[in-house]
CSV table of C-alpha atoms and ligand atoms in Angstrom, one decimal:
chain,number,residue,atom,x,y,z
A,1,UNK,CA,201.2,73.3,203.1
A,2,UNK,CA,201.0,74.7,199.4
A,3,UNK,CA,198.1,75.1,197.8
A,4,UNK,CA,197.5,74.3,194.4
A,5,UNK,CA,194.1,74.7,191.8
A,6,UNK,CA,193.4,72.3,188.8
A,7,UNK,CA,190.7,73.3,186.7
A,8,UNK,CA,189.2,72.1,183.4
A,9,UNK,CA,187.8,74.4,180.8
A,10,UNK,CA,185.7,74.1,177.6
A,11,UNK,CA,184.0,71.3,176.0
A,12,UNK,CA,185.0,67.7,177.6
A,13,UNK,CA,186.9,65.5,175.9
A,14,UNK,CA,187.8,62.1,176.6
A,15,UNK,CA,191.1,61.7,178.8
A,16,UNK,CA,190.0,65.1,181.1
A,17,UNK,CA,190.2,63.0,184.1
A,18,UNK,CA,193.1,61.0,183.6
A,19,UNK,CA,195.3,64.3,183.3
A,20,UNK,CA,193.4,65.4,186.4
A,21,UNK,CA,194.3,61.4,188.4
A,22,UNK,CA,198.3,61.8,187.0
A,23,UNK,CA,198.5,65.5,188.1
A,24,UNK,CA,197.2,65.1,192.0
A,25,UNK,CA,199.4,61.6,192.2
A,26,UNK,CA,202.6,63.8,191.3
A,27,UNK,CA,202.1,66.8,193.0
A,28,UNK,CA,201.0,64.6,196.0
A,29,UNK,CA,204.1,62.1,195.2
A,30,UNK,CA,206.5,65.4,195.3
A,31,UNK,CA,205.2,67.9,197.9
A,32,UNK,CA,203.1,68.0,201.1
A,33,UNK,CA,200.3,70.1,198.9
A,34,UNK,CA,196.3,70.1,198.9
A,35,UNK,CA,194.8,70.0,195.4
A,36,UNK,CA,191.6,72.1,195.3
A,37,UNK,CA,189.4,71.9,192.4
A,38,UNK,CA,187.6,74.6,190.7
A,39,UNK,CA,184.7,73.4,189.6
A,40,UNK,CA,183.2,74.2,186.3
A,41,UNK,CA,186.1,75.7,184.5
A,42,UNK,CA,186.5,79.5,185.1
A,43,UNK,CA,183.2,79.2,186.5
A,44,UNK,CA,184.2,77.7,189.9
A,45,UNK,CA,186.6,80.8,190.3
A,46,UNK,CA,183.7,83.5,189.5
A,47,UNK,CA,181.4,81.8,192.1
A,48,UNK,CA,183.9,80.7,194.8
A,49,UNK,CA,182.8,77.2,193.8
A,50,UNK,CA,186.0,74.9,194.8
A,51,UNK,CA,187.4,72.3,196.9
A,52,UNK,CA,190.0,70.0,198.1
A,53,UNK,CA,190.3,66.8,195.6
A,54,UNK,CA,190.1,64.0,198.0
A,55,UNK,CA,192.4,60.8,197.0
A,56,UNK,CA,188.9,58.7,197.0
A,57,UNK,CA,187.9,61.0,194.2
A,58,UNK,CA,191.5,60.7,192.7
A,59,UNK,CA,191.0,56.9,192.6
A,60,UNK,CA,189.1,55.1,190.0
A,61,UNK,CA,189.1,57.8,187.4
A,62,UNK,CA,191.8,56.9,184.6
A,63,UNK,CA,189.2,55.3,182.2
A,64,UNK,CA,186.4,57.3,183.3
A,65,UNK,CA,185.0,60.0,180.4
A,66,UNK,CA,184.0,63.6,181.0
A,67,UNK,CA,185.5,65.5,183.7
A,68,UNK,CA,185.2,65.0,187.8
A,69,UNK,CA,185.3,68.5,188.3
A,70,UNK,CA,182.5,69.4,185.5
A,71,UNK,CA,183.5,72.3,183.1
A,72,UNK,CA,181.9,75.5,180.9
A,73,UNK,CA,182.5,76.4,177.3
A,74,UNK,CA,181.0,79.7,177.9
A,75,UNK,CA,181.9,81.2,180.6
A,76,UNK,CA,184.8,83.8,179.5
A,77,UNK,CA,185.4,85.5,182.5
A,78,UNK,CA,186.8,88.6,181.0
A,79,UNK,CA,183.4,89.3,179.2
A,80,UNK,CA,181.0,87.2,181.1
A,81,UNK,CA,177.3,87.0,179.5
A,82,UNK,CA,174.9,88.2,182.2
A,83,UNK,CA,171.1,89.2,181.7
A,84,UNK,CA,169.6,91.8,182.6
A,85,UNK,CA,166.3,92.6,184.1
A,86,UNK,CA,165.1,93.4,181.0
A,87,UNK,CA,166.4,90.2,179.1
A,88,UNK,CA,169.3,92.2,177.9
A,89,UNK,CA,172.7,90.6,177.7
A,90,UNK,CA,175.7,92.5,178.8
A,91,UNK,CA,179.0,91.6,179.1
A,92,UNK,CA,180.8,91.9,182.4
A,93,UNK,CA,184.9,91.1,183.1
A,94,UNK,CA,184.8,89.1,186.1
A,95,UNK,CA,188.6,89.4,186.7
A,96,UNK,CA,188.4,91.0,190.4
A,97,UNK,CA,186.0,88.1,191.7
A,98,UNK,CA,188.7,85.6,189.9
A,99,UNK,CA,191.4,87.1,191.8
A,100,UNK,CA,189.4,87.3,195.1
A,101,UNK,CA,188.9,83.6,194.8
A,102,UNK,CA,192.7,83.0,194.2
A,103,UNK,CA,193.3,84.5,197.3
A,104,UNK,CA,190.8,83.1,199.2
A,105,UNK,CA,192.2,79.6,199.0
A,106,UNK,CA,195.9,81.0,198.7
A,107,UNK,CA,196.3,79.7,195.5
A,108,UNK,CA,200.3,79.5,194.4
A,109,UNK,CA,198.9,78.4,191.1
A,110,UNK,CA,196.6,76.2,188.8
A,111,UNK,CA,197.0,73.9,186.5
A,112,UNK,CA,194.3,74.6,183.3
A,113,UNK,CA,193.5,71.9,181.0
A,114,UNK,CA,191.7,73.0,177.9
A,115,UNK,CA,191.6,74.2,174.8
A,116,UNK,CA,193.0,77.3,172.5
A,117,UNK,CA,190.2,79.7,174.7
A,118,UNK,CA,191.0,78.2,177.8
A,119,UNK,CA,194.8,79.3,177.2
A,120,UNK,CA,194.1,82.4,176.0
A,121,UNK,CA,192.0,83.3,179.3
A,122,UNK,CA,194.8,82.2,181.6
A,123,UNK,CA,197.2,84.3,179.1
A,124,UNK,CA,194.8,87.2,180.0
A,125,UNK,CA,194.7,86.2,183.8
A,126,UNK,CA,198.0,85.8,184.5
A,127,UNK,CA,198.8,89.6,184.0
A,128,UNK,CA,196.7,90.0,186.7
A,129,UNK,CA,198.5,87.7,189.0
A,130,UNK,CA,197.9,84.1,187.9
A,131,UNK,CA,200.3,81.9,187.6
A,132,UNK,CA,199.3,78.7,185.9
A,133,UNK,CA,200.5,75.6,183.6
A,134,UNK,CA,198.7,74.6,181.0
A,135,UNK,CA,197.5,71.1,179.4
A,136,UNK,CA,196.3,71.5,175.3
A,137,UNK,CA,193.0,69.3,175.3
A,138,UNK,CA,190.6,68.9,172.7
A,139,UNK,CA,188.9,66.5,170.0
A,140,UNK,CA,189.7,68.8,167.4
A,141,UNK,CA,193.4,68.7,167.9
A,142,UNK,CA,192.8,72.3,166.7
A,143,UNK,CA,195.7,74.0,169.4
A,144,UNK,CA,199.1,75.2,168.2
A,145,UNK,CA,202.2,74.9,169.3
A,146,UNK,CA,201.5,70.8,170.3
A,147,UNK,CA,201.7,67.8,167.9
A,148,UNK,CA,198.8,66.4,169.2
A,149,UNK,CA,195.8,66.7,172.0
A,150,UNK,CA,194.1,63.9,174.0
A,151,UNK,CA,190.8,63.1,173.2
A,152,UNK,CA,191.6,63.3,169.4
A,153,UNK,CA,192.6,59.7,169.3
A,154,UNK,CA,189.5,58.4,171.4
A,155,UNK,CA,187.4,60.5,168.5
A,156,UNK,CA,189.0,59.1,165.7
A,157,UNK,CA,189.1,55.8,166.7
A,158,UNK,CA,184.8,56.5,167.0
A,159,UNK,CA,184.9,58.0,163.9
A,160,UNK,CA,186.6,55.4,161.9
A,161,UNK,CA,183.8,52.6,163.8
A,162,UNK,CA,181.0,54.4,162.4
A,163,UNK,CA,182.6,54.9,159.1
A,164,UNK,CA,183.4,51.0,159.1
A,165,UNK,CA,179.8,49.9,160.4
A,166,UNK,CA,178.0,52.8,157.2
A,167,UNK,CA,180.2,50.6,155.0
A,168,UNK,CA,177.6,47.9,155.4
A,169,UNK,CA,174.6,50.2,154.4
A,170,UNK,CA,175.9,52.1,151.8
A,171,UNK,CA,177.2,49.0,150.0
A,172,UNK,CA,174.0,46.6,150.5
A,173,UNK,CA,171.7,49.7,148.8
A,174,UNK,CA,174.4,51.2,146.7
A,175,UNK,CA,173.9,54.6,148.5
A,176,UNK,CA,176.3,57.5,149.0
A,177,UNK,CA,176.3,57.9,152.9
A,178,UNK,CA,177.7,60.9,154.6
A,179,UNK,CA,179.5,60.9,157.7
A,180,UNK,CA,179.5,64.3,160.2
A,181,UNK,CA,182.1,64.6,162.1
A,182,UNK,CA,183.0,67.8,164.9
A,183,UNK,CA,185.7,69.9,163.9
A,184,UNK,CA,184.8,73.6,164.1
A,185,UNK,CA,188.0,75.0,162.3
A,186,UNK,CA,190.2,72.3,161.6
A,187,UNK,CA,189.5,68.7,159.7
A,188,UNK,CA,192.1,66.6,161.7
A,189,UNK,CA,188.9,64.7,162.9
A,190,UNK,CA,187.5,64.0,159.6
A,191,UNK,CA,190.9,63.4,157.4
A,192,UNK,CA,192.3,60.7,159.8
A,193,UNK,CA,188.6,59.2,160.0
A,194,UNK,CA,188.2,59.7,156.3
A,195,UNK,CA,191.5,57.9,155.6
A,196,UNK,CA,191.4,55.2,158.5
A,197,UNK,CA,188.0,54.3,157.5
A,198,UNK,CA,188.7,54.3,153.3
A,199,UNK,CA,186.4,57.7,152.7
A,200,UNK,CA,186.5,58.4,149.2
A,201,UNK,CA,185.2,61.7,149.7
A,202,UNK,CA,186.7,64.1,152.4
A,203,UNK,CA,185.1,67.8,153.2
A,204,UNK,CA,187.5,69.8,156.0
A,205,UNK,CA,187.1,73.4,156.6
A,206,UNK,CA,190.5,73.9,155.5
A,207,UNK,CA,189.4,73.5,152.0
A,208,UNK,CA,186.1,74.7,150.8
A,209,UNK,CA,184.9,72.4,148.3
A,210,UNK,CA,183.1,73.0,145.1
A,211,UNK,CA,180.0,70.7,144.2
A,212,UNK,CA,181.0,69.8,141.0
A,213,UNK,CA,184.0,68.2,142.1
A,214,UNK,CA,182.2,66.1,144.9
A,215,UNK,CA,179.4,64.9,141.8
A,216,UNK,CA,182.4,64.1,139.4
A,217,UNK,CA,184.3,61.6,142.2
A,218,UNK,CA,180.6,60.1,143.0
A,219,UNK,CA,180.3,59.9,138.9
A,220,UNK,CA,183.4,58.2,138.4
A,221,UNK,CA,183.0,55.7,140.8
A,222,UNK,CA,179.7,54.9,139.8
A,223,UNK,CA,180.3,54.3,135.9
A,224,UNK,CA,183.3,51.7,137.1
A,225,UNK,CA,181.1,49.9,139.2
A,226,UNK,CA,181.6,51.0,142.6
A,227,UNK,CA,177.5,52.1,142.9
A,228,UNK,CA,178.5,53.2,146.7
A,229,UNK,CA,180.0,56.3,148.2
A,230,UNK,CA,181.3,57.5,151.6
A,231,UNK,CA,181.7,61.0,152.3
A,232,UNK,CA,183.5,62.4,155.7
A,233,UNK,CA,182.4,66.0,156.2
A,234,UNK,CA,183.7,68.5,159.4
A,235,UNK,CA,181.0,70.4,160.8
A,236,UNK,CA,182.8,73.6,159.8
A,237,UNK,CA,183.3,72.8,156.0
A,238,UNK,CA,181.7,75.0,153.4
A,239,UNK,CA,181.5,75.7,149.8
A,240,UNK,CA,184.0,77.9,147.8
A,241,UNK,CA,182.9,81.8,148.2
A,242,UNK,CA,180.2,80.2,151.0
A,243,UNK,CA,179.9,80.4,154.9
A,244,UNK,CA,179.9,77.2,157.0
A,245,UNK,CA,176.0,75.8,157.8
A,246,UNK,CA,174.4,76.1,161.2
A,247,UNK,CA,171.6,75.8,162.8
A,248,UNK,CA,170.4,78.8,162.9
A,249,UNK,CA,172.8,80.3,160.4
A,250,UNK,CA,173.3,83.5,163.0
A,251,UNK,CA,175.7,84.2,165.7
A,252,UNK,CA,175.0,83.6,169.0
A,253,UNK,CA,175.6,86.0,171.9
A,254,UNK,CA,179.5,84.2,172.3
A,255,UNK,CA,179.8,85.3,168.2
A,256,UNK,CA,180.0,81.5,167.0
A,257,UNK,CA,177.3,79.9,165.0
A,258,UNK,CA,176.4,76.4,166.7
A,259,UNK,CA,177.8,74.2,163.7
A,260,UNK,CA,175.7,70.9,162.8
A,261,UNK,CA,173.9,69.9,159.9
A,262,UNK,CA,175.8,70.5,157.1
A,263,UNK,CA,175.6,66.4,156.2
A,264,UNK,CA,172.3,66.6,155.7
A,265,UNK,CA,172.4,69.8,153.4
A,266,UNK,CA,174.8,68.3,150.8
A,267,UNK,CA,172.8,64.6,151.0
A,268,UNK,CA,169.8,66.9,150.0
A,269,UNK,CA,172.0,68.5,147.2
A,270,UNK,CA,173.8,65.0,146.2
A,271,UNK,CA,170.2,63.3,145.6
A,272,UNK,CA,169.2,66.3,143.3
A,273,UNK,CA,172.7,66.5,141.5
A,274,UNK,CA,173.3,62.9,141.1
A,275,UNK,CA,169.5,61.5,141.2
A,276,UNK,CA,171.9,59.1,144.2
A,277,UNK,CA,169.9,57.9,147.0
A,278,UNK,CA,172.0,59.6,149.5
A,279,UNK,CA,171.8,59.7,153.8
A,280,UNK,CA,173.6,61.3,156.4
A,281,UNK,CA,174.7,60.6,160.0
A,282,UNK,CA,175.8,63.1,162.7
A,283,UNK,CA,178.3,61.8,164.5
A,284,UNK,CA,177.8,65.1,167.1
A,285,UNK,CA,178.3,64.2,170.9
A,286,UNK,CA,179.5,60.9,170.9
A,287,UNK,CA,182.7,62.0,169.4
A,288,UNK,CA,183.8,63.5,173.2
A,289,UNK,CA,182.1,60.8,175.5
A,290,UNK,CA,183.4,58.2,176.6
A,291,UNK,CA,186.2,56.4,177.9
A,292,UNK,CA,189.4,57.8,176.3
A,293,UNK,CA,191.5,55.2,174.4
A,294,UNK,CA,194.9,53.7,175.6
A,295,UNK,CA,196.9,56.2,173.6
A,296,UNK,CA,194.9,59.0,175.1
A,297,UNK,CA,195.2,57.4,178.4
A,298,UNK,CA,199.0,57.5,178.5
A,299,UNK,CA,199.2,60.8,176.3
A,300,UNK,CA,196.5,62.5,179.4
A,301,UNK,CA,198.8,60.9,182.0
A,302,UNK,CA,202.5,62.1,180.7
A,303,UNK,CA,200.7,65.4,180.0
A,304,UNK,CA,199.3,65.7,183.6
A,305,UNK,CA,202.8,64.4,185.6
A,306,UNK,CA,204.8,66.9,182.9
A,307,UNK,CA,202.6,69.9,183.6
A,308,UNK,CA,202.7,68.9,187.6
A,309,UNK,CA,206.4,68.3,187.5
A,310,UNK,CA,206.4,72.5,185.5
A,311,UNK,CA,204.3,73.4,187.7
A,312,UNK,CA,207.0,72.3,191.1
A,313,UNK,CA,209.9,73.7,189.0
A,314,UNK,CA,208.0,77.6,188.9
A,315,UNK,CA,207.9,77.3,184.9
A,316,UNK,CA,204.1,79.2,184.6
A,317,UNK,CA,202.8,80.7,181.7
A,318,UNK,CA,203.7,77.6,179.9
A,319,UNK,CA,201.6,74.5,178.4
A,320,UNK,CA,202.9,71.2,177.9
A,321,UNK,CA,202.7,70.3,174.4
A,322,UNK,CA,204.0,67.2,172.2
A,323,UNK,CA,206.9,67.5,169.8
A,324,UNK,CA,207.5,64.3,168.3
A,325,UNK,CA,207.5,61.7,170.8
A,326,UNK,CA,208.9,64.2,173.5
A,327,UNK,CA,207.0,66.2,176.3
A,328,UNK,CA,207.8,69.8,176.1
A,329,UNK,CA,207.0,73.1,177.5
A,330,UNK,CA,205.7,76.1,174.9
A,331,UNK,CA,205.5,79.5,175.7
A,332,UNK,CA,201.4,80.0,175.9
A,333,UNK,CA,201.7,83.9,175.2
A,334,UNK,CA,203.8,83.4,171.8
A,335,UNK,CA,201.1,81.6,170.6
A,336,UNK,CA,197.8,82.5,172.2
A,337,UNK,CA,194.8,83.1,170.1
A,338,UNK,CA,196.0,81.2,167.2
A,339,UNK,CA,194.7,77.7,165.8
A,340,UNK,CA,196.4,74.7,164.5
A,341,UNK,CA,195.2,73.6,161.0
A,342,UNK,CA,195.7,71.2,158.6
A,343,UNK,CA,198.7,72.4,156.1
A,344,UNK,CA,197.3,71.7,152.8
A,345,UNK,CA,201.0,71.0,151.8
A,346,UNK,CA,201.3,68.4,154.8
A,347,UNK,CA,202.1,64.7,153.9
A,348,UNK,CA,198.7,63.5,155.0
A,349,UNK,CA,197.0,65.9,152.5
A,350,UNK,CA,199.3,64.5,149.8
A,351,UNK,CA,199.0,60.7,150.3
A,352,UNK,CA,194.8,61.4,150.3
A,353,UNK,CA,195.2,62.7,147.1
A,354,UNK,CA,197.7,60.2,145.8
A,355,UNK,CA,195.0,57.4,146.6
A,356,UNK,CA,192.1,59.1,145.0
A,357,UNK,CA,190.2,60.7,147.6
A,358,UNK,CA,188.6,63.5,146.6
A,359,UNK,CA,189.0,66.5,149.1
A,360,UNK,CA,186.5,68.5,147.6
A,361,UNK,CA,187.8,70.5,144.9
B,1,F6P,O1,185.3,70.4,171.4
B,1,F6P,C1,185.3,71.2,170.3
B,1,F6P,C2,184.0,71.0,169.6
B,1,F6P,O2,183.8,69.7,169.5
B,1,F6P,C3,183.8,71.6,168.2
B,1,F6P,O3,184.2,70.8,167.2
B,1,F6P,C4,182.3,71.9,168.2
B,1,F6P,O4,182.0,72.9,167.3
B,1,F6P,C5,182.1,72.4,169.6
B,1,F6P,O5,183.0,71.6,170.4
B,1,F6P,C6,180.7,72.2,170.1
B,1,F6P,O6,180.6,72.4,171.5
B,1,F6P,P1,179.3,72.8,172.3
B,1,F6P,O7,178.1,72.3,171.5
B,1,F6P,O8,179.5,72.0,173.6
B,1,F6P,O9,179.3,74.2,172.5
């Protein structure tokens, strides 16, 4: 009997579960094998906190958002966050306890779904021993080395709603209305919304945007006539020479600022430029709930029978990854640690412009 881990790490994204669903029904389909879940992300490996996927909770799960085995976005096991007595924080590398639990359940391998941290930690884990496959997932769509990442469709396709149903506002009261969408580092989130849902202004953290180019656009439109604006903004886009806007505008203890907010700031700035009644809406959670969309569903589902079928053919230390329409396996060391953004030569970027959206500068 083999035994083989699934775990999924960092912030849920719709289509989580229907990776997990296609991965057990191949591996089960191909070998006599028990699937055991590690619960939490790297989590369930630091606290022996794991245990055989049953088919009944296998079954029923395809449309189902979020993640059966629950996940962590801040649990890097290699520099673990633990207080101290005296409210300290200190960092501890949890790698031995990881590797105890490996062995423990004689563990030939695991298959990882997450995002670009998630790889990077089982890059850093499988020196130690580790084998694993890996499945890209995340909203953002932020991971290199893939074409694309389920869960970016489902929040697209709830971006572009909300942008349709502001429409209705921000034309019956002739307001600008801004739309926040996630998208720490990259703007895939907002520039498919944006263009899907006719934005006419479109903020990324790709390119920071100057103010006077956002007034001019709302300007322009408003001496022709058109006495309403929308304006699609990523979390993570800021001002030329300026730092991106956050809640508390400091690092927390994992060095990231929590994004969110940054909507409001510019409506505030828009009303005092433009003299524009102008209102914001943060899209925030809803953009990774939910069930996932069809094309997530089968994108999740050749991901997870690819990475199962890797997996069964001894190919670790790879993740599957789209190129084109085809599944393919990329070398995760090659390319750990970096990002995929938006190319600001890329056609997408061009066609904006060439319909008049103004991408901030
Ligand atoms: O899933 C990626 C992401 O959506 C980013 O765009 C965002 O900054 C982050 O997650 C927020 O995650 P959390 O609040 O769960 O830490």
């Amino acid at each position: 009997m083999r035994n083989i881990g699934i775990l999924t790490g960092g912030g849920d994204c719709p289509g989580l579960n229907a990776v997990i669903r296609a991965t057990y029904k191949t591996l089960k389909d191909s070998c006599d094998c028990r699937i055991i879940g590690i619960r939490d992300g790297y989590d369930g490996l630091i606290f022996d906190n794991c245990e055989e996927i049953t088919p009944e909770m296998a079954r029923g799960i395809l449309a189902k958002g979020g993640t059966i085995l629950g996940t962590s976005n801040k649990g890097n096991p290699l520099q673990y966050p633990v207080e101290q007595a005296d409210g300290t924080i200190q960092f501890v590398d949890y790698s031995d306890r990881i590797m105890e639990t490996y062995n423990k359940y004689e563990l030939e391998g695991i298959i990882i779904i997450g995002g670009e941290g998630s790889m990077y930690i089982a890059d850093t884990l499988s020196r130690k021993g580790i084998k694993y496959v890996g499945v890209p997932k995340t909203i953002d769509n932020d991971i290199y080395g893939t074409d694309l990442t389920f869960g970016f469709n489902t929040a697209v396709q709830l971006a572009t709603d909300a942008i349709d149903r502001i429409h209705t506002t921000a034309e019956s009261h002739h307001r600008v209305m801004i739309v926040e969408t996630m998208g720490r580092d990259s703007g895939f989130i907002a520039l498919y919304s944006g263009i899907a849902g006719g934005g006419d202004v479109i903020l990324i953290p790709e390119i920071p945007y100057s103010m006077d180019a956002i007034v001019k656009k709302l300007k322009e439109r408003y001496d022709i006539g058109k006495k309403f604006s929308i304006m699609v903004v990523s979390e993570g886009a800021k001002p030329i020479g300026g730092e991106v806007f956050g809640k508390e505008n400091k690092k927390n203890i994992y060095d990231r600022i929590k994004l969110g907010g940054i909507g409001m700031k510019l409506a505030d700035e828009i009303e005092k430029l433009t003299g524009f009644e102008t209102r914001a809406t943060v899209l925030g959670y809803l953009q990774r709930g939910g069930t996932p969309t069809s094309y997530d569903r089968i994108l999740a589902t050749r991901y997870g029978c690819a990475a199962a079928r890797a997996f069964l053919e001894g190919k670790f230390g790879n993740m599957v990854a789209l190129d084109g329409n085809d599944i393919v396996l990329r070398n995760v060391s090659e390319n750990a640690g970096r990002k995929r953004l938006i190319e600001l030569d890329s056609p997408l970027i061009k066609d904006a412009k060439s319909i008049g959206i103004c991408l901030g500068i």
